[in-house]
PDB file of C-alpha atoms in Angstrom:
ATOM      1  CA  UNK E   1      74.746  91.255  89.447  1.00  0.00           C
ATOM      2  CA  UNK E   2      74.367  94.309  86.916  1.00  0.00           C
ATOM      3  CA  UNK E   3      77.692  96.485  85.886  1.00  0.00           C
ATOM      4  CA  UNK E   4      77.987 100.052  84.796  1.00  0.00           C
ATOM      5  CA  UNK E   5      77.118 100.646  81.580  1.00  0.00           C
ATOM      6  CA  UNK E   6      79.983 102.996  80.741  1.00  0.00           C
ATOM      7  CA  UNK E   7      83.332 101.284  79.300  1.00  0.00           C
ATOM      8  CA  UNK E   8      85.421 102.009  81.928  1.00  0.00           C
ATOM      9  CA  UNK E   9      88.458  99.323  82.447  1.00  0.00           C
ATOM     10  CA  UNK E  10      90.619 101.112  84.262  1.00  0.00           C
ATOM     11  CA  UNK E  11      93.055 102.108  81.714  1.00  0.00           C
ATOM     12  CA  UNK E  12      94.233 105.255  83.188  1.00  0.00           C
ATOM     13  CA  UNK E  13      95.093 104.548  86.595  1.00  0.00           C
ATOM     14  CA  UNK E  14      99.102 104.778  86.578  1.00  0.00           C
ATOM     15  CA  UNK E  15     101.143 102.133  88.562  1.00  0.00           C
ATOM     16  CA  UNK E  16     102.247 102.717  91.756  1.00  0.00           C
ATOM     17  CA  UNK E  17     105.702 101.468  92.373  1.00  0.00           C
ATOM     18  CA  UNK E  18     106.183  99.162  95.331  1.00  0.00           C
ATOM     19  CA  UNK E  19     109.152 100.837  97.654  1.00  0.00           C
ATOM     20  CA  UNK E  20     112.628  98.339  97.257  1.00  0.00           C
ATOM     21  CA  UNK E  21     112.066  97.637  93.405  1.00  0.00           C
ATOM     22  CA  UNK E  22     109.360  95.592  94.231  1.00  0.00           C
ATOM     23  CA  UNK E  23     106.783  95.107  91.159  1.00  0.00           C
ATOM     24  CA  UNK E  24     104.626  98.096  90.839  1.00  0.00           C
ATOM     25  CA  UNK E  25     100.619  98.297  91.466  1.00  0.00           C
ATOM     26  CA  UNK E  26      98.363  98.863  88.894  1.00  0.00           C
ATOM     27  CA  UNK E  27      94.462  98.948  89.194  1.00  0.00           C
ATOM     28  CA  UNK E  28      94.301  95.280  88.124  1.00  0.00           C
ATOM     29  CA  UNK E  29      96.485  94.677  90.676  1.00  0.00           C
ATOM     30  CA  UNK E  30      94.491  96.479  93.050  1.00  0.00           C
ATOM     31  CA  UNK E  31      91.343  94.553  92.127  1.00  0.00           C
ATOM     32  CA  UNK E  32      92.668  91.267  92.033  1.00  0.00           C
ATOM     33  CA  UNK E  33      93.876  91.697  95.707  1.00  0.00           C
ATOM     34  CA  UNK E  34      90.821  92.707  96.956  1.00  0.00           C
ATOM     35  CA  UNK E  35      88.756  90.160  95.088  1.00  0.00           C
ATOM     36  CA  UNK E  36      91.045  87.127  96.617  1.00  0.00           C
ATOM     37  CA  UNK E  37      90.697  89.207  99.895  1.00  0.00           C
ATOM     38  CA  UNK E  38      86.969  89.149  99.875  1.00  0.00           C
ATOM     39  CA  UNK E  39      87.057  85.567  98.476  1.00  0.00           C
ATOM     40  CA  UNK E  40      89.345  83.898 101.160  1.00  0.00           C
ATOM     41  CA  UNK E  41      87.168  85.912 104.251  1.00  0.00           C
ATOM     42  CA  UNK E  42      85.653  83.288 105.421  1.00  0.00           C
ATOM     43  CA  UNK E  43      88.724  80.924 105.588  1.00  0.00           C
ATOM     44  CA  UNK E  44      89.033  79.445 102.444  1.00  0.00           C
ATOM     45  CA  UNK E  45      88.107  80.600  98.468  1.00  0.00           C
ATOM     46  CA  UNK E  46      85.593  78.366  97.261  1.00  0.00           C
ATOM     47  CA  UNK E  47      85.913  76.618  93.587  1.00  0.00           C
ATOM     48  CA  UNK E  48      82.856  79.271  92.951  1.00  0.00           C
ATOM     49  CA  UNK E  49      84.670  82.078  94.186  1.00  0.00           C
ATOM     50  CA  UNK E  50      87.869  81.511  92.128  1.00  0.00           C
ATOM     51  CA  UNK E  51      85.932  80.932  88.910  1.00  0.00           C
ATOM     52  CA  UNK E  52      83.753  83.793  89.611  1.00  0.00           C
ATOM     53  CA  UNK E  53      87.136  86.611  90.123  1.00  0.00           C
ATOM     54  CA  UNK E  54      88.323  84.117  87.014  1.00  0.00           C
ATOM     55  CA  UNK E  55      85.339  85.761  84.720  1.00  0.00           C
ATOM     56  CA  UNK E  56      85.119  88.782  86.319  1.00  0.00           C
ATOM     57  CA  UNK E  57      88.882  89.510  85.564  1.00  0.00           C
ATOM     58  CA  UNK E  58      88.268  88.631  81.784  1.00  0.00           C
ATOM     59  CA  UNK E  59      85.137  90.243  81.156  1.00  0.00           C
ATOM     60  CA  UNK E  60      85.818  93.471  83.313  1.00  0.00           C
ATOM     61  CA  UNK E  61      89.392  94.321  82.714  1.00  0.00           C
ATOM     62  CA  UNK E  62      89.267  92.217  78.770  1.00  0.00           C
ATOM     63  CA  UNK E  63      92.214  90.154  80.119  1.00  0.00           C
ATOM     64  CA  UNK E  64      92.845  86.457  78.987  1.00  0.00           C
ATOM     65  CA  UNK E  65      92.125  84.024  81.332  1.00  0.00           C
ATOM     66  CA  UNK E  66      95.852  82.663  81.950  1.00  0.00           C
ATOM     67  CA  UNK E  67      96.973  86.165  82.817  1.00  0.00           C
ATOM     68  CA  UNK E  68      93.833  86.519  85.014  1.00  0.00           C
ATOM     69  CA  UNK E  69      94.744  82.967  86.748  1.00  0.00           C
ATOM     70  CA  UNK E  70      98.155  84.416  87.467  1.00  0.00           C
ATOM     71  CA  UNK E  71      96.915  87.823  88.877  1.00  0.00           C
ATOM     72  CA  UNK E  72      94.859  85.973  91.019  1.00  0.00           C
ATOM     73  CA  UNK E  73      97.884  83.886  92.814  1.00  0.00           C
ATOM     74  CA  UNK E  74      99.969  86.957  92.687  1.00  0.00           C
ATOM     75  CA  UNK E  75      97.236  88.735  95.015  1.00  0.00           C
ATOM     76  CA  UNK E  76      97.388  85.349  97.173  1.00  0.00           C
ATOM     77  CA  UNK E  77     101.031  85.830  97.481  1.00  0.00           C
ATOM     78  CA  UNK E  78     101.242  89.814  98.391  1.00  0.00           C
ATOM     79  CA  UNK E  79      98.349  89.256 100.939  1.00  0.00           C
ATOM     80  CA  UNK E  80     100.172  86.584 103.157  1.00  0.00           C
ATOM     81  CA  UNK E  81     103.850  88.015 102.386  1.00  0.00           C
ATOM     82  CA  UNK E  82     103.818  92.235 101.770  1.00  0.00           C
ATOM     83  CA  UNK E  83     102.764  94.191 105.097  1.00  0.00           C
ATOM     84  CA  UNK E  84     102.350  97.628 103.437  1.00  0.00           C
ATOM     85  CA  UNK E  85      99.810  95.739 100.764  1.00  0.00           C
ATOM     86  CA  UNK E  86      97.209  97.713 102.036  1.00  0.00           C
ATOM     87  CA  UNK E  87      98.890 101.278 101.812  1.00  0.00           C
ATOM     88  CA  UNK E  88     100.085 100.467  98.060  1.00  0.00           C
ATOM     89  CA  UNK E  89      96.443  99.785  97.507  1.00  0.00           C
ATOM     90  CA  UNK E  90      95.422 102.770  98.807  1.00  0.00           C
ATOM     91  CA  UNK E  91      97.468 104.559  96.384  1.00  0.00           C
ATOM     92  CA  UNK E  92      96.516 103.104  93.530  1.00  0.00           C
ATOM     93  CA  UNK E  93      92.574 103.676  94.079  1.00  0.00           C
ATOM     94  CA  UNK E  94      93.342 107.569  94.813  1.00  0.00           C
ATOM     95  CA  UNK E  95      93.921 107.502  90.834  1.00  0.00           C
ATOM     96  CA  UNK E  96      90.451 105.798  90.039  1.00  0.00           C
ATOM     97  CA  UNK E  97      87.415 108.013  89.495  1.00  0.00           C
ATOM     98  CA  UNK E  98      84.227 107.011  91.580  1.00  0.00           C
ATOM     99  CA  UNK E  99      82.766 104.780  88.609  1.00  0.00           C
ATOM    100  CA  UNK E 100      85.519 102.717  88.796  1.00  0.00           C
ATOM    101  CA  UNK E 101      85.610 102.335  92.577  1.00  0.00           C
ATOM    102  CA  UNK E 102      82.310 101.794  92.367  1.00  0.00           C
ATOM    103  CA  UNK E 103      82.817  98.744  89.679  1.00  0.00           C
ATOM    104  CA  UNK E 104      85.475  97.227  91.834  1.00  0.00           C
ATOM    105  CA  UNK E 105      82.690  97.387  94.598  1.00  0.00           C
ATOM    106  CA  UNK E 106      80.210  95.500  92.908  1.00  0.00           C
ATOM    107  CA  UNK E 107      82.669  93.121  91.790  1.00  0.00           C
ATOM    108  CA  UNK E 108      83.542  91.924  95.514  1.00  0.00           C
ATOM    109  CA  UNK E 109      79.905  91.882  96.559  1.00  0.00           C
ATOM    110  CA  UNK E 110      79.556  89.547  93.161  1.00  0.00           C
ATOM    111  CA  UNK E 111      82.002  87.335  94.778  1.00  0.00           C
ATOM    112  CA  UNK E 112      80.600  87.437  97.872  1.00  0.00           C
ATOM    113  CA  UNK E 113      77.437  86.423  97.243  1.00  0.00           C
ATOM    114  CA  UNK E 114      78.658  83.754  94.113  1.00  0.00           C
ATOM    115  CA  UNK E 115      77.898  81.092  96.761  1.00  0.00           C
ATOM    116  CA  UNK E 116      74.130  82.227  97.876  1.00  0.00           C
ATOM    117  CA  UNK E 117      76.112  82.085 101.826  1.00  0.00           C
ATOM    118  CA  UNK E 118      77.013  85.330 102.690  1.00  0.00           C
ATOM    119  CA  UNK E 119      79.129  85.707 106.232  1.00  0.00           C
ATOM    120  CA  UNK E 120      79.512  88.203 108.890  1.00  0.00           C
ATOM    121  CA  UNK E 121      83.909  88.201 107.340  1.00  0.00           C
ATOM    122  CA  UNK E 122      82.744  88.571 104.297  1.00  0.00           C
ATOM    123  CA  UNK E 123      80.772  91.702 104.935  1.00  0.00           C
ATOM    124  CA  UNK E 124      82.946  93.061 107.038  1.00  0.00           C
ATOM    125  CA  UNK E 125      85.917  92.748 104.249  1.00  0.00           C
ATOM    126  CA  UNK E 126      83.763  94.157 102.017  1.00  0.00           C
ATOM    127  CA  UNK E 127      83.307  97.225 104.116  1.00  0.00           C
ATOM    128  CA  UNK E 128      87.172  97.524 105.071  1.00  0.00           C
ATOM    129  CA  UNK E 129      88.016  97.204 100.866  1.00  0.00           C
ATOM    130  CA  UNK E 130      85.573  99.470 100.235  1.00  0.00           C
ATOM    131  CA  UNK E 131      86.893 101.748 102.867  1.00  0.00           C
ATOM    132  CA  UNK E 132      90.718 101.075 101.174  1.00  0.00           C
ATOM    133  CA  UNK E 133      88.839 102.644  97.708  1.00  0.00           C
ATOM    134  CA  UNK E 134      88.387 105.744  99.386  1.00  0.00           C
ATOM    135  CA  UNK E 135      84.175 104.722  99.288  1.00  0.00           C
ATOM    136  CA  UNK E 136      81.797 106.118 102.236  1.00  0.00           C
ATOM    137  CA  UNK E 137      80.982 103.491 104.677  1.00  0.00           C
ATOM    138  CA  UNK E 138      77.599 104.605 105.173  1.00  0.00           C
ATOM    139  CA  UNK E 139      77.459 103.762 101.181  1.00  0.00           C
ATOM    140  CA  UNK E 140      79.307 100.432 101.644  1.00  0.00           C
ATOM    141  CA  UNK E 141      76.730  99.494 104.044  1.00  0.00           C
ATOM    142  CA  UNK E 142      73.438 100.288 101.811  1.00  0.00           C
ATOM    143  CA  UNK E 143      75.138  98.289  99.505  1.00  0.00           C
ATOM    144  CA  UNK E 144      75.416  95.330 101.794  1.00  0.00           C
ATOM    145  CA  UNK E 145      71.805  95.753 102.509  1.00  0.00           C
ATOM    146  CA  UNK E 146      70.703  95.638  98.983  1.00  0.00           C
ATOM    147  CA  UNK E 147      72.611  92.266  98.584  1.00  0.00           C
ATOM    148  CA  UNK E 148      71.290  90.845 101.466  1.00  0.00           C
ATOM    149  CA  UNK E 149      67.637  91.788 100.732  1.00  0.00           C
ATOM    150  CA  UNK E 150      67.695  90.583  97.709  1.00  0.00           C
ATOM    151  CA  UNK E 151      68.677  86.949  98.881  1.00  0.00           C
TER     152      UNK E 151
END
């Protein structure tokens, strides 16, 4: 999987505070949820798949990898336990310009396809995270059938 080129590590999106002094939302936040989402699709997140957001959390957003480990079970946590997740994460992409959305997208395809099996859920949480980043669907899609042509 190839990244952007340009340096962007989402530094400037600003936090979104969760309603009820709940922690706020930040874009790490944002892509760790919908990494774990995409991971745990098809039922479970594979030893690949958690290694995989592992690296991609370090070498994307420069964060170490026990602070990356915890983002990751904090993301398991919201998506069983906050209902307005998705809303909050909606917010916080509105403040990330189209490279960025467009990183976080190739991220979850990375971890979709870490395993070589990609799944009808997978695809299809792809497409509804994508959609939550404010990206086209018709563009979501052409992605998709990139990945899959070129396995």
């Amino acid at each position: 999987m190839t990244y952007p080129t340009d340096d962007s590590r989402f530094e400037g999106a600003a936090p979104v505070s969760a309603k009820g002094g709940a922690e706020s939302y930040d874009a790490r936040s944002l892509i760790s949820t919908l990494l774990v989402y995409v991971a745990k699709s098809d039922g479970e997140i594979s030893e690949q798949e958690s290694n995989r957001m592992i690296d991609l959390l370090c070498t994307q957003m420069d964060i170490p990898r026990p602070e990356a480990l915890e983002r990751l079970r904090d993301a398991i946590m919201v998506l069983s336990d906050d209902e307005n997740i998705m809303t909050r994460l909606q917010d916080v992409a509105r403040g990330l310009s189209d490279e960025q959305k467009f990183e976080i997208l190739w991220m979850m395809l990375d971890i979709m396809s870490v395993d070589n099996v990609m799944q009808r859920s997978e695809s299809e949480a792809v497409a509804f995270a994508g959609q939550i980043l404010g990206l086209p669907l018709d563009t979501i899609h052409a992605q998709l059938r990139a990945i899959s042509a070129d396995k």
